Amino acid sequence: FASSCSLEENTVKEEKQKPKKRMKFAGLKSIENAHEDSVWAATWVPATEDRPALLLTGSLDETVKLWRPDELDLVRTNTGHSLGVAAVAAHPSGIIAASSSLDSFVRVFDVDTNATIAVLEAPPSEVWGMQFEPKGTILAVAGGSSASVKLWDTASWRLISTLSIPRPEAPKPSDKTSSKKFVLSVAWSPNGKLLACGSMDGTICVFDVDRSKLLHQLEGHNMPVRSLVFSPVDPRILFSGSDDGHVNMHDAEGKTLLGSMSGHTSWVLSVDASPDGGAIATGSSDRTVRLWDLKMRAAIQTMSNHNDQVWSVAFRPPGGTGVRAGRLASVSDDKSVSLYDYS
């Protein structure tokens, strides 16, 4: 018994002596003038059997571009919109992707051939952030001034549901927030059961998609919620980035604000969660990208690659042959695209 105790004590001592691993970013590559105008959107197209994951960017120059994941070599430039691209989304299969534009159209296209698969039309100012459901059966589009989220079936490309945000019943003349039920952002939970959307007035609505039912509204922000992401390892945990400069962490099922993280000196325009669930990255109009340790609930690194506001940050999804390092991409009003190692 004595010998087993001493063995246990030695193991504990060894654990204490091991240096703690610290997550970090390392700048990999930046492309100046990647687009001819501000770059507002970025996402990763998952790897397929035939190719690695690709970075997809969308710009006010009306184009969508595909980039290789390590060298940032341009694969192709896609045209088809008549106004700036506001958001991009990739299907989990890696075969198709979508771009939404200020021209009020969503263009769905084949990633490898750029063939148009579908064009989804909406009234003006009703096509903003969007994301494919984790199984790929539905495309959710933030409905902007319609105060709703539109759900499109990816087999038929028909509109199958409109999830409406409750509006105030009788706005007071002095109540400036009453008209701000403008939906900017959407996010699916990893199991596809919950859909969250963020609005201009700072509220976040959480829906049970199967029942087309609003479950509740999450409070905590008082300015536009431009970005949302669920934890990839816990379907209850939702992160939100807002113009109030804060990143909030919610229990989306329990309607609880778990914490609020601050550090940016201006609007938080984008938030994404690392595939391991241990960190989040944010992009801000203070021109920085920040890495946050979720155990510490604090920013542990600030990257200043950009010289204008950072509209989107995106972690590369796991998968693909020969993929070792994690990757994060960021895009900015300065027209550049930056790539970082995440370890």
Tab-separated table of C-alpha atoms in Angstrom:
chain	number	residue	atom	x	y	z
A	1	PHE	CA	0.000	0.000	0.000
A	2	ALA	CA	2.849	2.371	0.912
A	3	SER	CA	4.547	1.808	-2.422
A	4	SER	CA	1.333	2.507	-4.347
A	5	CYS	CA	0.906	5.789	-2.458
A	6	SER	CA	4.424	6.952	-3.255
A	7	LEU	CA	3.915	6.034	-6.908
A	8	GLU	CA	0.761	8.150	-6.990
A	9	GLU	CA	2.597	11.049	-5.315
A	10	ASN	CA	5.394	10.841	-7.897
A	11	THR	CA	2.843	10.904	-10.735
A	12	VAL	CA	1.220	14.027	-9.269
A	13	LYS	CA	4.632	15.705	-8.970
A	14	GLU	CA	5.431	14.848	-12.598
A	15	GLU	CA	2.106	16.302	-13.752
A	16	LYS	CA	2.846	19.540	-11.878
A	17	GLN	CA	6.298	19.762	-13.412
A	18	LYS	CA	5.019	19.360	-16.990
A	19	PRO	CA	4.898	22.736	-18.759
A	20	LYS	CA	1.343	23.825	-19.455
A	21	LYS	CA	0.494	23.848	-23.137
A	22	ARG	CA	-0.660	27.250	-24.274
A	23	MET	CA	-2.803	27.833	-27.314
A	24	LYS	CA	-1.517	30.440	-29.722
A	25	PHE	CA	-1.667	31.936	-33.203
A	26	ALA	CA	1.316	32.326	-35.512
A	27	GLY	CA	0.990	34.527	-38.579
A	28	LEU	CA	1.363	32.362	-41.685
A	29	LYS	CA	0.618	34.526	-44.701
A	30	SER	CA	-1.245	37.669	-45.740
A	31	ILE	CA	-2.414	38.644	-49.207
A	32	GLU	CA	-2.754	42.393	-49.758
A	33	ASN	CA	-5.427	43.481	-52.270
A	34	ALA	CA	-6.892	39.982	-52.268
A	35	HIS	CA	-10.063	41.661	-53.535
A	36	GLU	CA	-10.616	45.028	-55.196
A	37	ASP	CA	-12.821	46.263	-52.327
A	38	SER	CA	-13.622	45.515	-48.678
A	39	VAL	CA	-13.752	41.812	-47.809
A	40	TRP	CA	-16.791	41.187	-45.615
A	41	ALA	CA	-17.116	37.406	-45.534
A	42	ALA	CA	-15.031	34.272	-45.101
A	43	THR	CA	-15.685	30.593	-44.474
A	44	TRP	CA	-13.982	27.262	-45.118
A	45	VAL	CA	-15.264	24.759	-47.656
A	46	PRO	CA	-14.678	21.318	-46.077
A	47	ALA	CA	-12.222	18.923	-47.705
A	48	THR	CA	-13.495	16.244	-50.077
A	49	GLU	CA	-11.838	13.000	-51.223
A	50	ASP	CA	-10.358	14.864	-54.175
A	51	ARG	CA	-9.073	18.088	-52.623
A	52	PRO	CA	-8.218	19.815	-49.345
A	53	ALA	CA	-10.406	22.360	-47.599
A	54	LEU	CA	-10.573	25.700	-49.423
A	55	LEU	CA	-10.998	29.216	-48.073
A	56	LEU	CA	-13.995	31.073	-49.492
A	57	THR	CA	-14.100	34.891	-49.337
A	58	GLY	CA	-16.735	37.408	-50.415
A	59	SER	CA	-16.231	41.090	-51.114
A	60	LEU	CA	-17.950	44.374	-51.891
A	61	ASP	CA	-16.258	44.024	-55.306
A	62	GLU	CA	-19.186	41.634	-56.095
A	63	THR	CA	-16.948	38.556	-56.348
A	64	VAL	CA	-16.399	35.361	-54.387
A	65	LYS	CA	-12.898	33.868	-54.373
A	66	LEU	CA	-11.564	30.403	-53.515
A	67	TRP	CA	-8.075	30.033	-51.998
A	68	ARG	CA	-5.796	27.092	-51.197
A	69	PRO	CA	-5.404	26.593	-47.435
A	70	ASP	CA	-1.634	26.872	-46.959
A	71	GLU	CA	-0.223	29.148	-49.640
A	72	LEU	CA	-3.333	31.332	-50.131
A	73	ASP	CA	-2.989	30.692	-53.865
A	74	LEU	CA	-6.071	31.839	-55.740
A	75	VAL	CA	-8.005	28.891	-57.163
A	76	ARG	CA	-10.799	30.819	-58.876
A	77	THR	CA	-12.825	34.039	-58.877
A	78	ASN	CA	-16.588	33.626	-59.070
A	79	THR	CA	-18.858	36.347	-60.427
A	80	GLY	CA	-22.632	36.470	-60.588
A	81	HIS	CA	-23.704	39.172	-58.138
A	82	SER	CA	-24.499	42.761	-59.123
A	83	LEU	CA	-23.724	44.243	-55.689
A	84	GLY	CA	-21.359	43.467	-52.821
A	85	VAL	CA	-21.236	40.022	-51.196
A	86	ALA	CA	-22.407	40.174	-47.572
A	87	ALA	CA	-21.993	36.534	-46.500
A	88	VAL	CA	-20.736	33.138	-47.645
A	89	ALA	CA	-21.597	29.626	-46.429
A	90	ALA	CA	-20.313	26.153	-47.248
A	91	HIS	CA	-22.275	22.906	-47.311
A	92	PRO	CA	-20.829	20.247	-44.939
A	93	SER	CA	-20.211	17.949	-47.918
A	94	GLY	CA	-17.708	20.440	-49.339
A	95	ILE	CA	-19.371	20.123	-52.738
A	96	ILE	CA	-21.568	23.229	-52.811
A	97	ALA	CA	-21.451	26.713	-51.300
A	98	ALA	CA	-23.599	29.838	-51.234
A	99	SER	CA	-23.061	33.589	-51.333
A	100	SER	CA	-25.552	36.278	-50.313
A	101	SER	CA	-25.375	39.764	-51.717
A	102	LEU	CA	-26.711	43.272	-51.246
A	103	ASP	CA	-28.463	42.617	-54.593
A	104	SER	CA	-30.972	40.522	-52.546
A	105	PHE	CA	-30.007	37.216	-54.130
A	106	VAL	CA	-28.410	34.086	-52.693
A	107	ARG	CA	-26.378	32.218	-55.282
A	108	VAL	CA	-25.797	28.505	-54.668
A	109	PHE	CA	-22.951	27.050	-56.724
A	110	ASP	CA	-20.800	23.977	-57.282
A	111	VAL	CA	-17.458	24.607	-55.561
A	112	ASP	CA	-15.316	22.820	-58.136
A	113	THR	CA	-17.001	23.969	-61.345
A	114	ASN	CA	-18.708	27.243	-60.298
A	115	ALA	CA	-21.892	26.030	-62.012
A	116	THR	CA	-24.952	27.777	-60.581
A	117	ILE	CA	-27.176	25.288	-58.751
A	118	ALA	CA	-29.863	27.690	-57.551
A	119	VAL	CA	-30.594	31.401	-57.210
A	120	LEU	CA	-32.740	32.307	-54.195
A	121	GLU	CA	-34.487	35.670	-54.380
A	122	ALA	CA	-35.615	37.815	-51.468
A	123	PRO	CA	-36.989	41.354	-51.135
A	124	PRO	CA	-34.372	44.116	-50.704
A	125	SER	CA	-32.504	44.134	-47.385
A	126	GLU	CA	-33.627	40.612	-46.445
A	127	VAL	CA	-30.483	38.555	-47.191
A	128	TRP	CA	-27.668	38.710	-44.629
A	129	GLY	CA	-25.749	36.089	-42.640
A	130	MET	CA	-26.379	32.432	-43.484
A	131	GLN	CA	-25.336	28.925	-42.529
A	132	PHE	CA	-26.053	25.383	-43.681
A	133	GLU	CA	-27.573	23.006	-41.143
A	134	PRO	CA	-24.902	20.502	-39.924
A	135	LYS	CA	-26.418	17.632	-41.936
A	136	GLY	CA	-26.763	19.898	-44.951
A	137	THR	CA	-30.526	19.591	-45.430
A	138	ILE	CA	-31.406	23.244	-44.803
A	139	LEU	CA	-29.851	26.628	-45.561
A	140	ALA	CA	-30.768	29.258	-42.948
A	141	VAL	CA	-30.632	32.890	-44.082
A	142	ALA	CA	-30.851	35.878	-41.715
A	143	GLY	CA	-33.828	37.850	-42.981
A	144	GLY	CA	-32.719	41.401	-42.210
A	145	SER	CA	-35.636	43.837	-42.260
A	146	SER	CA	-38.187	41.000	-42.467
A	147	ALA	CA	-37.335	40.268	-38.792
A	148	SER	CA	-37.130	36.557	-39.552
A	149	VAL	CA	-34.916	33.644	-40.537
A	150	LYS	CA	-35.734	31.983	-43.856
A	151	LEU	CA	-35.169	28.222	-44.170
A	152	TRP	CA	-34.517	26.780	-47.644
A	153	ASP	CA	-34.634	23.063	-48.400
A	154	THR	CA	-31.356	22.065	-50.074
A	155	ALA	CA	-32.917	19.236	-52.097
A	156	SER	CA	-35.533	21.349	-53.871
A	157	TRP	CA	-34.263	24.873	-53.039
A	158	ARG	CA	-37.759	25.841	-51.975
A	159	LEU	CA	-38.524	28.105	-49.026
A	160	ILE	CA	-39.890	25.703	-46.413
A	161	SER	CA	-40.227	27.862	-43.315
A	162	THR	CA	-40.009	31.410	-41.993
A	163	LEU	CA	-39.078	31.747	-38.320
A	164	SER	CA	-40.333	35.148	-37.215
A	165	ILE	CA	-38.870	37.300	-34.458
A	166	PRO	CA	-41.485	38.752	-32.069
A	167	ARG	CA	-41.819	42.515	-32.465
A	168	PRO	CA	-42.756	44.909	-29.639
A	169	GLU	CA	-46.540	45.294	-29.509
A	170	ALA	CA	-46.809	49.043	-29.030
A	171	PRO	CA	-43.557	50.928	-29.477
A	172	LYS	CA	-43.280	54.249	-27.719
A	173	PRO	CA	-42.240	57.240	-29.825
A	174	SER	CA	-39.150	57.540	-27.638
A	175	ASP	CA	-38.233	53.865	-27.942
A	176	LYS	CA	-35.519	53.803	-30.601
A	177	THR	CA	-34.941	50.049	-30.307
A	178	SER	CA	-38.463	49.028	-31.261
A	179	SER	CA	-37.776	49.228	-34.984
A	180	LYS	CA	-34.466	47.393	-34.758
A	181	LYS	CA	-35.690	43.804	-35.106
A	182	PHE	CA	-33.341	43.519	-38.066
A	183	VAL	CA	-31.822	40.033	-38.197
A	184	LEU	CA	-28.101	40.043	-38.985
A	185	SER	CA	-26.673	36.678	-37.948
A	186	VAL	CA	-27.597	32.987	-37.662
A	187	ALA	CA	-25.998	29.880	-36.165
A	188	TRP	CA	-26.971	26.197	-35.967
A	189	SER	CA	-26.236	24.056	-32.929
A	190	PRO	CA	-23.948	21.077	-33.749
A	191	ASN	CA	-26.874	18.641	-33.498
A	192	GLY	CA	-29.065	20.760	-35.777
A	193	LYS	CA	-31.857	21.058	-33.209
A	194	LEU	CA	-31.440	24.719	-32.286
A	195	LEU	CA	-31.099	27.778	-34.473
A	196	ALA	CA	-30.039	31.116	-33.020
A	197	CYS	CA	-30.282	34.511	-34.672
A	198	GLY	CA	-28.940	37.898	-33.611
A	199	SER	CA	-30.631	41.244	-34.192
A	200	MET	CA	-29.775	44.927	-34.422
A	201	ASP	CA	-31.320	45.637	-31.009
A	202	GLY	CA	-28.942	43.248	-29.247
A	203	THR	CA	-31.368	40.387	-28.667
A	204	ILE	CA	-30.733	36.772	-29.637
A	205	CYS	CA	-33.653	34.463	-30.440
A	206	VAL	CA	-33.329	30.686	-30.072
A	207	PHE	CA	-35.661	28.425	-32.091
A	208	ASP	CA	-36.553	24.758	-31.934
A	209	VAL	CA	-36.380	24.123	-35.673
A	210	ASP	CA	-38.321	20.838	-35.755
A	211	ARG	CA	-41.287	22.523	-34.089
A	212	SER	CA	-40.733	25.934	-35.744
A	213	LYS	CA	-41.058	27.339	-32.248
A	214	LEU	CA	-39.348	30.283	-30.572
A	215	LEU	CA	-37.948	28.920	-27.305
A	216	HIS	CA	-36.691	32.138	-25.766
A	217	GLN	CA	-34.689	35.322	-26.202
A	218	LEU	CA	-31.201	35.689	-24.745
A	219	GLU	CA	-30.338	39.031	-23.190
A	220	GLY	CA	-26.953	40.561	-22.464
A	221	HIS	CA	-26.129	42.820	-25.414
A	222	ASN	CA	-27.496	46.305	-26.020
A	223	MET	CA	-26.173	46.800	-29.550
A	224	PRO	CA	-26.244	44.803	-32.832
A	225	VAL	CA	-25.284	41.115	-32.633
A	226	ARG	CA	-23.301	40.617	-35.835
A	227	SER	CA	-21.957	37.127	-35.251
A	228	LEU	CA	-22.960	33.900	-33.493
A	229	VAL	CA	-21.366	30.481	-33.161
A	230	PHE	CA	-22.183	27.382	-31.125
A	231	SER	CA	-19.451	25.407	-29.408
A	232	PRO	CA	-18.525	22.384	-31.571
A	233	VAL	CA	-18.221	20.223	-28.442
A	234	ASP	CA	-21.272	21.354	-26.435
A	235	PRO	CA	-24.530	21.997	-28.330
A	236	ARG	CA	-25.844	24.140	-25.468
A	237	ILE	CA	-23.066	26.735	-25.510
A	238	LEU	CA	-23.511	29.756	-27.788
A	239	PHE	CA	-21.063	32.629	-28.302
A	240	SER	CA	-22.141	36.053	-29.543
A	241	GLY	CA	-20.185	39.088	-30.731
A	242	SER	CA	-21.711	42.549	-30.597
A	243	ASP	CA	-21.123	46.208	-31.376
A	244	ASP	CA	-21.051	46.758	-27.592
A	245	GLY	CA	-17.493	45.349	-27.672
A	246	HIS	CA	-18.338	42.230	-25.687
A	247	VAL	CA	-18.270	38.519	-26.468
A	248	ASN	CA	-20.978	36.743	-24.503
A	249	MET	CA	-21.206	33.055	-23.627
A	250	HIS	CA	-24.751	31.691	-23.234
A	251	ASP	CA	-26.464	28.475	-22.270
A	252	ALA	CA	-28.783	28.517	-25.273
A	253	GLU	CA	-31.079	25.859	-23.801
A	254	GLY	CA	-31.193	27.180	-20.266
A	255	LYS	CA	-31.549	30.851	-21.243
A	256	THR	CA	-28.561	31.739	-19.076
A	257	LEU	CA	-25.743	34.231	-19.621
A	258	LEU	CA	-22.675	32.239	-18.529
A	259	GLY	CA	-20.160	35.028	-18.930
A	260	SER	CA	-19.152	38.169	-20.790
A	261	MET	CA	-15.632	38.725	-22.123
A	262	SER	CA	-14.224	42.125	-23.000
A	263	GLY	CA	-10.970	43.322	-24.491
A	264	HIS	CA	-11.750	44.792	-27.897
A	265	THR	CA	-11.890	48.581	-27.986
A	266	SER	CA	-14.644	48.681	-30.609
A	267	TRP	CA	-17.345	46.559	-32.273
A	268	VAL	CA	-16.952	42.779	-32.334
A	269	LEU	CA	-17.830	41.919	-35.928
A	270	SER	CA	-17.105	38.193	-36.005
A	271	VAL	CA	-16.656	35.245	-33.653
A	272	ASP	CA	-15.737	31.629	-34.405
A	273	ALA	CA	-14.983	28.612	-32.206
A	274	SER	CA	-11.906	26.412	-32.573
A	275	PRO	CA	-12.617	22.802	-33.616
A	276	ASP	CA	-11.301	21.518	-30.263
A	277	GLY	CA	-13.777	23.742	-28.406
A	278	GLY	CA	-11.071	25.237	-26.206
A	279	ALA	CA	-10.850	28.680	-27.767
A	280	ILE	CA	-12.674	31.288	-29.781
A	281	ALA	CA	-11.340	33.890	-32.182
A	282	THR	CA	-12.848	37.312	-32.777
A	283	GLY	CA	-12.467	40.048	-35.367
A	284	SER	CA	-13.225	43.663	-34.551
A	285	SER	CA	-13.483	47.143	-35.979
A	286	ASP	CA	-10.518	47.956	-33.698
A	287	ARG	CA	-8.534	46.254	-36.525
A	288	THR	CA	-7.412	43.285	-34.430
A	289	VAL	CA	-7.968	39.540	-34.273
A	290	ARG	CA	-8.031	38.101	-30.759
A	291	LEU	CA	-7.648	34.569	-29.426
A	292	TRP	CA	-9.613	33.788	-26.251
A	293	ASP	CA	-8.930	30.929	-23.836
A	294	LEU	CA	-12.336	29.717	-22.674
A	295	LYS	CA	-11.044	28.264	-19.414
A	296	MET	CA	-9.493	31.605	-18.521
A	297	ARG	CA	-12.397	33.540	-20.073
A	298	ALA	CA	-9.835	36.020	-21.341
A	299	ALA	CA	-8.041	37.149	-24.494
A	300	ILE	CA	-4.558	35.644	-24.502
A	301	GLN	CA	-3.291	36.953	-27.846
A	302	THR	CA	-3.915	39.901	-30.156
A	303	MET	CA	-2.955	39.872	-33.835
A	304	SER	CA	-2.654	43.173	-35.709
A	305	ASN	CA	-2.182	42.054	-39.320
A	306	HIS	CA	-4.944	44.326	-40.651
A	307	ASN	CA	-5.092	48.110	-40.872
A	308	ASP	CA	-8.870	48.368	-41.069
A	309	GLN	CA	-11.826	46.643	-39.429
A	310	VAL	CA	-11.839	42.840	-39.432
A	311	TRP	CA	-15.193	41.606	-40.734
A	312	SER	CA	-14.773	37.854	-40.475
A	313	VAL	CA	-12.669	35.195	-38.744
A	314	ALA	CA	-12.993	31.491	-39.554
A	315	PHE	CA	-11.318	28.352	-38.221
A	316	ARG	CA	-10.680	25.592	-40.738
A	317	PRO	CA	-12.781	22.491	-39.976
A	318	PRO	CA	-10.933	19.260	-39.169
A	319	GLY	CA	-10.545	16.621	-41.879
A	320	GLY	CA	-8.660	16.076	-45.092
A	321	THR	CA	-5.494	14.093	-45.823
A	322	GLY	CA	-2.175	15.395	-44.570
A	323	VAL	CA	-3.729	18.144	-42.452
A	324	ARG	CA	-1.665	18.715	-39.316
A	325	ALA	CA	-1.912	22.303	-38.174
A	326	GLY	CA	-5.017	24.244	-37.274
A	327	ARG	CA	-5.780	27.277	-39.400
A	328	LEU	CA	-7.603	30.545	-38.901
A	329	ALA	CA	-8.395	33.049	-41.635
A	330	SER	CA	-9.351	36.702	-41.250
A	331	VAL	CA	-10.610	39.266	-43.771
A	332	SER	CA	-10.887	43.006	-43.585
A	333	ASP	CA	-12.020	46.314	-45.044
A	334	ASP	CA	-8.352	46.771	-46.010
A	335	LYS	CA	-9.002	44.247	-48.858
A	336	SER	CA	-6.550	41.714	-47.412
A	337	VAL	CA	-6.834	38.083	-46.327
A	338	SER	CA	-4.648	36.743	-43.499
A	339	LEU	CA	-3.899	33.165	-42.507
A	340	TYR	CA	-2.670	31.946	-39.110
A	341	ASP	CA	-1.476	28.673	-37.631
A	342	TYR	CA	-3.497	27.702	-34.573
A	343	SER	CA	-1.791	25.380	-32.115
